[in-house]
Coordinates of N, CA and C in Angstrom, one line a residue:
M17 N 42.4 -88.6 26.7 CA 41.0 -89.0 26.4 C 40.9 -90.5 26.3
S18 N 39.8 -91.0 26.7 CA 39.6 -92.5 26.6 C 38.4 -92.7 25.8
K19 N 38.4 -93.8 25.1 CA 37.2 -94.2 24.2 C 36.5 -95.3 24.9
K20 N 35.3 -95.4 24.6 CA 34.5 -96.6 25.1 C 35.1 -97.8 24.4
G21 N 35.2 -98.8 25.1 CA 35.7 -100.1 24.6 C 37.2 -100.3 24.8
G22 N 37.9 -99.5 25.6 CA 39.2 -99.8 25.9 C 40.2 -98.6 25.7
N23 N 41.4 -98.8 26.1 CA 42.4 -97.8 26.0 C 43.1 -97.8 24.6
A24 N 43.6 -96.7 24.2 CA 44.3 -96.6 22.9 C 45.7 -97.2 23.1
P25 N 46.3 -97.9 22.1 CA 47.6 -98.4 22.3 C 48.6 -97.2 22.3
P26 N 49.8 -97.4 23.0 CA 50.8 -96.4 23.1 C 51.3 -96.1 21.7
P27 N 51.8 -94.8 21.5 CA 52.3 -94.5 20.2 C 53.6 -95.3 19.9
Q28 N 53.8 -95.6 18.6 CA 54.9 -96.4 18.2 C 56.2 -95.6 18.3
Q29 N 57.3 -96.2 18.7 CA 58.6 -95.5 18.7 C 59.2 -95.7 17.3
P30 N 59.9 -94.7 16.8 CA 60.6 -94.8 15.5 C 61.7 -95.9 15.6
Q31 N 61.8 -96.7 14.6 CA 62.8 -97.8 14.6 C 63.8 -97.6 13.5
A32 N 65.0 -98.1 13.7 CA 66.0 -98.1 12.7 C 65.6 -99.0 11.6
P33 N 66.1 -98.7 10.4 CA 65.7 -99.5 9.2 C 66.2 -101.0 9.4
G34 N 65.4 -101.9 9.1 CA 65.7 -103.3 9.2 C 65.4 -103.9 10.5
A35 N 65.0 -105.1 10.6 CA 64.7 -105.8 11.8 C 65.9 -106.1 12.7
G36 N 65.9 -105.8 13.9 CA 67.0 -106.1 14.8 C 68.3 -105.3 14.6
V37 N 68.2 -104.2 13.9 CA 69.3 -103.3 13.6 C 69.5 -102.3 14.8
K38 N 70.7 -102.2 15.3 CA 71.0 -101.3 16.4 C 72.1 -100.4 15.9
V39 N 71.8 -99.1 16.1 CA 72.8 -98.1 15.7 C 73.8 -97.9 16.8
V40 N 75.1 -98.0 16.5 CA 76.2 -98.0 17.5 C 77.1 -96.8 17.2
N41 N 77.5 -96.1 18.2 CA 78.5 -95.0 18.1 C 79.9 -95.7 18.2
T42 N 80.6 -95.8 17.1 CA 81.8 -96.5 17.1 C 82.9 -95.8 17.8
A43 N 82.7 -94.5 18.1 CA 83.8 -93.8 18.9 C 83.9 -94.3 20.3
Q44 N 82.8 -94.9 20.8 CA 82.8 -95.4 22.2 C 83.3 -96.8 22.3
I45 N 83.6 -97.4 21.2 CA 84.1 -98.8 21.3 C 85.6 -98.8 21.4
P46 N 86.3 -99.3 22.4 CA 87.7 -99.3 22.5 C 88.4 -100.2 21.5
G47 N 89.4 -99.7 20.8 CA 90.1 -100.5 19.8 C 89.4 -100.7 18.5
F48 N 88.3 -99.9 18.2 CA 87.5 -100.2 17.0 C 88.3 -100.1 15.7
K49 N 89.3 -99.2 15.7 CA 90.1 -99.0 14.5 C 90.9 -100.3 14.2
K50 N 91.2 -101.1 15.2 CA 92.0 -102.4 15.0 C 91.1 -103.5 14.5
W51 N 89.8 -103.4 14.5 CA 88.9 -104.5 14.0 C 89.3 -104.8 12.5
I52 N 89.1 -106.0 12.1 CA 89.4 -106.5 10.8 C 88.2 -106.1 9.9
I53 N 88.5 -105.6 8.7 CA 87.5 -105.2 7.7 C 87.4 -106.3 6.7
V54 N 86.2 -106.8 6.4 CA 85.9 -107.8 5.4 C 84.9 -107.3 4.4
Y55 N 85.2 -107.2 3.1 CA 84.2 -106.9 2.1 C 83.7 -108.2 1.5
P56 N 82.5 -108.2 1.0 CA 82.0 -109.4 0.3 C 82.9 -109.9 -0.9
R57 N 83.6 -109.0 -1.5 CA 84.4 -109.3 -2.6 C 85.6 -110.2 -2.1
H58 N 86.0 -110.1 -0.9 CA 87.1 -110.9 -0.4 C 86.8 -112.4 -0.4
L59 N 85.5 -112.8 -0.4 CA 85.1 -114.2 -0.4 C 84.4 -114.6 -1.7
N60 N 84.3 -113.7 -2.6 CA 83.6 -113.9 -3.9 C 84.4 -114.7 -4.9
S61 N 84.0 -115.9 -5.2 CA 84.7 -116.7 -6.2 C 84.6 -116.2 -7.6
E62 N 83.7 -115.3 -7.9 CA 83.5 -114.7 -9.2 C 84.6 -113.7 -9.6
F63 N 85.4 -113.2 -8.6 CA 86.4 -112.2 -8.9 C 87.8 -112.9 -8.8
S64 N 88.7 -112.2 -9.5 CA 90.1 -112.7 -9.5 C 90.8 -112.2 -8.3
R65 N 92.0 -112.7 -8.1 CA 92.8 -112.2 -6.9 C 93.1 -110.7 -7.1
E66 N 93.3 -110.3 -8.4 CA 93.6 -108.9 -8.7 C 92.4 -108.0 -8.4
D67 N 91.2 -108.5 -8.5 CA 90.0 -107.7 -8.2 C 89.6 -107.7 -6.8
G68 N 90.3 -108.5 -5.9 CA 90.0 -108.4 -4.5 C 89.7 -109.7 -3.8
R69 N 89.7 -110.8 -4.5 CA 89.4 -112.1 -3.8 C 90.6 -112.4 -3.0
K70 N 90.4 -112.9 -1.7 CA 91.5 -113.2 -0.8 C 91.7 -114.7 -0.6
L71 N 90.8 -115.5 -1.1 CA 90.9 -117.0 -0.9 C 91.0 -117.6 -2.3
S72 N 91.4 -118.9 -2.2 CA 91.4 -119.7 -3.5 C 90.0 -119.9 -3.9
K73 N 89.8 -120.2 -5.2 CA 88.4 -120.4 -5.8 C 87.7 -121.6 -5.1
E74 N 88.5 -122.6 -4.7 CA 87.8 -123.7 -4.0 C 87.3 -123.4 -2.6
N75 N 87.9 -122.5 -1.9 CA 87.5 -122.0 -0.6 C 86.5 -120.9 -0.7
A76 N 86.4 -120.1 -1.8 CA 85.6 -119.0 -1.9 C 84.1 -119.4 -2.1
V77 N 83.2 -118.4 -2.0 CA 81.8 -118.6 -2.1 C 81.3 -117.7 -3.3
K78 N 80.3 -118.2 -4.0 CA 79.8 -117.5 -5.2 C 78.8 -116.4 -4.7
N79 N 79.2 -115.1 -4.9 CA 78.4 -113.9 -4.6 C 77.8 -113.9 -3.2
P80 N 78.7 -113.8 -2.2 CA 78.2 -113.7 -0.8 C 77.6 -112.3 -0.5
S81 N 76.6 -112.3 0.3 CA 76.0 -111.0 0.7 C 76.6 -110.5 2.0
L82 N 76.3 -109.2 2.2 CA 76.8 -108.6 3.4 C 76.2 -109.2 4.7
E83 N 74.9 -109.6 4.6 CA 74.3 -110.2 5.7 C 74.8 -111.6 6.0
E84 N 75.2 -112.3 5.0 CA 75.7 -113.6 5.2 C 77.1 -113.6 5.9
L85 N 77.9 -112.6 5.5 CA 79.2 -112.4 6.1 C 79.0 -112.1 7.6
A86 N 78.1 -111.2 7.9 CA 77.9 -110.8 9.3 C 77.3 -112.0 10.1
K87 N 76.4 -112.7 9.6 CA 75.8 -113.9 10.3 C 76.8 -115.0 10.5
A88 N 77.7 -115.2 9.5 CA 78.7 -116.3 9.6 C 79.7 -115.9 10.7
S89 N 80.1 -114.7 10.7 CA 81.1 -114.3 11.7 C 80.6 -114.2 13.1
S90 N 79.3 -113.8 13.2 CA 78.7 -113.8 14.6 C 78.4 -115.2 15.1
E91 N 78.1 -116.1 14.2 CA 77.9 -117.5 14.6 C 79.2 -118.2 15.0
L92 N 80.3 -117.6 14.5 CA 81.6 -118.1 14.9 C 82.0 -117.6 16.3
G93 N 81.3 -116.7 16.9 CA 81.5 -116.2 18.2 C 82.3 -114.9 18.2
L94 N 82.2 -114.1 17.2 CA 82.9 -112.9 17.1 C 82.0 -111.7 17.1
Q95 N 82.5 -110.5 17.5 CA 81.7 -109.3 17.5 C 81.7 -108.7 16.1
V96 N 80.6 -108.3 15.6 CA 80.4 -107.8 14.2 C 79.7 -106.5 14.2
I97 N 80.1 -105.6 13.3 CA 79.4 -104.4 13.0 C 79.4 -104.3 11.5
I98 N 78.1 -104.0 10.9 CA 78.0 -103.9 9.5 C 78.0 -102.4 9.2
E99 N 78.8 -102.0 8.2 CA 78.9 -100.6 7.8 C 78.4 -100.5 6.4
T100 N 77.1 -100.2 6.2 CA 76.5 -100.2 4.9 C 76.9 -99.0 4.1
S101 N 77.3 -97.9 4.7 CA 77.6 -96.7 3.9 C 79.0 -96.7 3.4
K102 N 79.9 -97.6 3.8 CA 81.2 -97.7 3.3 C 81.3 -98.4 1.9
G103 N 82.3 -98.0 1.1 CA 82.4 -98.7 -0.2 C 83.7 -99.3 -0.4
Y104 N 83.8 -100.3 -1.3 CA 85.0 -101.0 -1.7 C 85.9 -100.0 -2.5
P105 N 87.1 -99.9 -2.1 CA 88.0 -98.8 -2.8 C 88.1 -99.0 -4.3
K106 N 88.2 -100.2 -4.8 CA 88.3 -100.4 -6.3 C 87.0 -100.2 -7.0
D107 N 85.9 -100.4 -6.4 CA 84.6 -100.4 -7.0 C 83.6 -99.5 -6.3
F108 N 83.3 -98.4 -6.8 CA 82.4 -97.4 -6.1 C 81.1 -98.0 -5.9
F109 N 80.6 -98.9 -6.7 CA 79.2 -99.4 -6.6 C 79.1 -100.6 -5.6
Q110 N 80.2 -101.1 -5.2 CA 80.2 -102.2 -4.2 C 80.1 -101.5 -2.8
R111 N 78.9 -101.5 -2.2 CA 78.6 -100.8 -1.0 C 78.5 -101.8 0.2
G112 N 79.1 -101.4 1.3 CA 79.0 -102.2 2.5 C 80.2 -103.0 2.8
R113 N 80.5 -103.1 4.1 CA 81.5 -104.0 4.6 C 81.2 -104.4 6.0
V114 N 82.0 -105.4 6.5 CA 81.8 -105.9 7.9 C 83.0 -105.7 8.7
R115 N 82.9 -105.1 9.9 CA 84.1 -105.0 10.8 C 83.9 -106.1 11.8
I116 N 85.0 -106.8 12.1 CA 85.0 -108.0 12.9 C 86.1 -107.8 14.0
N117 N 85.7 -108.0 15.2 CA 86.7 -108.0 16.3 C 87.1 -109.4 16.6
M118 N 88.3 -109.8 16.3 CA 88.8 -111.1 16.5 C 89.6 -111.2 17.8
L119 N 90.2 -110.1 18.3 CA 91.1 -110.1 19.4 C 90.6 -109.4 20.6
R120 N 90.9 -109.9 21.8 CA 90.6 -109.2 23.0 C 91.5 -108.0 23.2
E121 N 91.3 -107.2 24.2 CA 92.2 -106.1 24.5 C 93.6 -106.5 24.8
N122 N 93.8 -107.7 25.4 CA 95.1 -108.2 25.7 C 95.8 -108.9 24.5
G123 N 95.2 -109.0 23.3 CA 95.8 -109.5 22.1 C 95.5 -111.0 21.9
T124 N 94.8 -111.7 22.8 CA 94.4 -113.1 22.6 C 93.1 -113.2 21.7
P125 N 93.0 -114.2 20.9 CA 91.8 -114.3 20.0 C 90.6 -114.8 20.8
Y126 N 89.4 -114.3 20.4 CA 88.2 -114.8 21.0 C 88.0 -116.2 20.7
V127 N 88.3 -116.7 19.5 CA 88.2 -118.1 19.1 C 89.6 -118.6 18.9
N128 N 89.9 -119.7 19.6 CA 91.3 -120.2 19.6 C 91.9 -120.5 18.2
D129 N 91.1 -121.2 17.4 CA 91.6 -121.6 16.1 C 91.5 -120.5 15.0
I130 N 91.0 -119.3 15.3 CA 91.0 -118.2 14.4 C 91.9 -117.1 14.9
D131 N 93.1 -117.1 14.5 CA 94.0 -116.1 15.0 C 94.5 -115.1 13.9
N132 N 94.1 -115.3 12.7 CA 94.5 -114.3 11.6 C 93.3 -114.1 10.6
K133 N 93.5 -113.2 9.7 CA 92.4 -112.8 8.8 C 92.1 -114.0 7.8
T134 N 93.1 -114.6 7.3 CA 93.0 -115.7 6.3 C 92.2 -116.8 6.9
K135 N 92.5 -117.2 8.1 CA 91.7 -118.3 8.8 C 90.3 -117.9 9.0
L136 N 90.1 -116.7 9.4 CA 88.7 -116.1 9.5 C 87.9 -116.2 8.2
L137 N 88.5 -115.8 7.1 CA 87.9 -115.8 5.8 C 87.5 -117.3 5.4
I138 N 88.4 -118.2 5.7 CA 88.2 -119.6 5.3 C 87.0 -120.2 6.1
K139 N 87.0 -119.9 7.4 CA 85.9 -120.3 8.3 C 84.6 -119.7 7.9
M140 N 84.6 -118.4 7.6 CA 83.4 -117.7 7.1 C 82.8 -118.3 5.8
A141 N 83.7 -118.6 4.9 CA 83.3 -119.2 3.6 C 82.7 -120.6 3.8
A142 N 83.4 -121.4 4.6 CA 82.9 -122.7 4.9 C 81.5 -122.7 5.6
H143 N 81.3 -121.7 6.5 CA 80.1 -121.6 7.2 C 79.0 -121.2 6.2
I144 N 79.2 -120.3 5.3 CA 78.3 -119.9 4.3 C 77.9 -121.0 3.3
K145 N 78.9 -121.8 2.9 CA 78.7 -122.9 2.0 C 77.8 -124.0 2.7
N146 N 78.0 -124.2 4.0 CA 77.3 -125.2 4.8 C 75.8 -124.8 5.0
T147 N 75.6 -123.5 5.2 CA 74.2 -123.0 5.5 C 73.4 -122.8 4.2
Q148 N 74.1 -122.5 3.1 CA 73.4 -122.3 1.8 C 74.2 -122.9 0.7
P149 N 74.1 -124.2 0.4 CA 75.0 -124.8 -0.5 C 74.7 -124.4 -2.0
N150 N 73.4 -124.2 -2.3 CA 73.1 -123.7 -3.7 C 73.0 -122.2 -3.7
R151 N 74.0 -121.6 -4.3 CA 74.2 -120.2 -4.3 C 73.3 -119.6 -5.4
P152 N 72.6 -118.5 -5.2 CA 71.8 -117.8 -6.2 C 72.7 -117.2 -7.3
E153 N 72.2 -117.1 -8.5 CA 72.9 -116.5 -9.6 C 72.7 -115.0 -9.4
P154 N 73.7 -114.2 -9.8 CA 73.5 -112.7 -9.7 C 72.5 -112.3 -10.8
F155 N 71.8 -111.2 -10.5 CA 70.8 -110.7 -11.4 C 71.4 -110.1 -12.6
N156 N 70.9 -110.6 -13.8 CA 71.4 -110.1 -15.0 C 70.2 -109.4 -15.7
P157 N 70.1 -108.1 -15.9 CA 69.0 -107.5 -16.5 C 68.7 -107.9 -17.9
L158 N 69.8 -108.3 -18.6 CA 69.7 -108.7 -20.0 C 68.9 -110.0 -20.1
S159 N 68.8 -110.8 -19.1 CA 68.0 -112.0 -19.1 C 66.5 -111.8 -19.3
L160 N 66.1 -110.6 -19.0 CA 64.6 -110.3 -19.2 C 64.3 -110.0 -20.6
L161 N 65.2 -109.7 -21.5 CA 65.0 -109.4 -22.9 C 64.8 -110.7 -23.6
P162 N 63.9 -110.7 -24.6 CA 63.7 -111.9 -25.4 C 64.9 -112.1 -26.3
A163 N 65.2 -113.4 -26.6 CA 66.4 -113.7 -27.4 C 66.0 -113.4 -28.9
V164 N 66.9 -112.7 -29.6 CA 66.7 -112.3 -31.0 C 67.9 -112.8 -31.8
Q165 N 67.6 -113.5 -32.9 CA 68.7 -113.9 -33.8 C 68.9 -112.8 -34.8
A166 N 70.2 -112.4 -34.9 CA 70.5 -111.3 -35.8 C 70.7 -111.9 -37.2
T167 N 70.1 -111.3 -38.2 CA 70.2 -111.7 -39.6 C 70.7 -110.5 -40.4
S168 N 71.4 -110.7 -41.5 CA 71.9 -109.6 -42.3 C 71.7 -109.8 -43.7
A169 N 71.3 -108.8 -44.4 CA 71.1 -108.8 -45.9 C 72.4 -108.8 -46.6
R170 N 73.5 -108.4 -45.9 CA 74.8 -108.3 -46.5 C 75.3 -109.7 -47.0
K171 N 75.0 -110.8 -46.3 CA 75.4 -112.1 -46.7 C 75.0 -112.4 -48.1
E172 N 73.7 -112.1 -48.5 CA 73.2 -112.3 -49.8 C 73.9 -111.5 -50.8
E173 N 74.2 -110.2 -50.5 CA 74.8 -109.3 -51.4 C 76.3 -109.7 -51.7
K174 N 76.9 -110.3 -50.7 CA 78.3 -110.7 -50.9 C 78.4 -111.8 -51.9
K175 N 77.4 -112.7 -51.9 CA 77.5 -113.8 -52.9 C 77.3 -113.3 -54.3
Q176 N 76.6 -112.3 -54.5 CA 76.3 -111.8 -55.9 C 77.4 -110.8 -56.4
A177 N 78.0 -110.1 -55.5 CA 79.0 -109.1 -55.8 C 80.3 -109.7 -56.3
T178 N 81.0 -109.0 -57.2 CA 82.3 -109.4 -57.6 C 83.3 -108.4 -57.1
T179 N 84.5 -108.8 -56.9 CA 85.5 -107.9 -56.4 C 86.3 -107.3 -57.6
T180 N 86.4 -106.0 -57.6 CA 87.2 -105.3 -58.7 C 88.2 -104.4 -58.1
T181 N 89.3 -104.2 -58.7 CA 90.3 -103.2 -58.3 C 90.3 -102.1 -59.2
T182 N 90.3 -100.9 -58.6 CA 90.3 -99.6 -59.4 C 91.5 -98.8 -58.9
T183 N 92.1 -98.0 -59.7 CA 93.1 -97.1 -59.3 C 92.6 -95.7 -59.4
T184 N 92.8 -95.0 -58.3 CA 92.4 -93.6 -58.3 C 93.6 -92.7 -58.1
T185 N 93.5 -91.5 -58.6 CA 94.6 -90.6 -58.4 C 94.0 -89.4 -57.7
S186 N 94.8 -88.8 -56.8 CA 94.4 -87.7 -56.1 C 95.5 -86.7 -56.1
S187 N 95.1 -85.4 -56.3 CA 96.1 -84.4 -56.2 C 96.0 -83.7 -54.9
S188 N 97.1 -83.4 -54.3 CA 97.1 -82.7 -53.0 C 98.1 -81.6 -53.0
S189 N 98.0 -80.6 -52.2 CA 98.9 -79.5 -52.1 C 100.2 -79.9 -51.3
S190 N 100.2 -81.1 -50.8 CA 101.4 -81.5 -50.0 C 102.5 -81.9 -51.0
K191 N 103.7 -82.0 -50.5 CA 104.9 -82.4 -51.3 C 104.7 -83.8 -51.8
G192 N 105.3 -84.1 -52.8 CA 105.3 -85.5 -53.3 C 104.5 -85.7 -54.6
G193 N 103.6 -84.7 -54.9 CA 102.9 -84.8 -56.1 C 101.7 -85.7 -56.0
K194 N 101.4 -86.4 -57.2 CA 100.2 -87.2 -57.2 C 100.4 -88.6 -56.6
K195 N 99.4 -89.1 -55.9 CA 99.5 -90.4 -55.3 C 98.5 -91.3 -55.9
K196 N 98.9 -92.5 -56.0 CA 97.9 -93.5 -56.5 C 97.5 -94.4 -55.4
K197 N 96.2 -94.7 -55.4 CA 95.7 -95.6 -54.3 C 95.0 -96.8 -55.0
N198 N 95.2 -97.9 -54.5 CA 94.5 -99.1 -54.9 C 93.3 -99.3 -53.9
V199 N 92.1 -99.4 -54.5 CA 90.9 -99.6 -53.7 C 90.2 -100.8 -54.1
N200 N 89.8 -101.6 -53.2 CA 89.0 -102.8 -53.5 C 87.5 -102.4 -53.4
V201 N 86.7 -102.7 -54.4 CA 85.3 -102.4 -54.4 C 84.6 -103.7 -54.3
I202 N 83.7 -103.8 -53.4 CA 82.9 -105.0 -53.2 C 81.5 -104.8 -53.7

């Protein structure tokens, strides 16, 4: 059917979530299992080495995002795939990781000066620091609450109360007979 005044636009094709996102079947990529996995925690200066940071604090970045990792590695000239459904093994709530192909099929690196994971992480962190030098603070939901100063009526009571010691006796059916307890009453 045609309307007066022009043709109707063609129907919209369904798109993947996010702009420029392409869904890839990783089973068709040769050597995909050998790609290097990088979690945002590997570059995060807020975590300790025990919690997953792979770089020194001077080289690490404060709270890097998954998109920043992918952008930094792709701008270094490497192939990147973002896996948003995967989680960090130590922290269930840390979702997402980046897979990076550093080596060709013959074993030579795509970028000559990046031949291992540590060098890659250092280059990625430096790239993120250069593109966004002022890092955003992580969201703290407690910052939305008004500040309240806690006061206690106990402080006034302590000044007026005197300390006395009383001795109580208790009888029990256990061996040993009567026991005396010293109790401080405030």
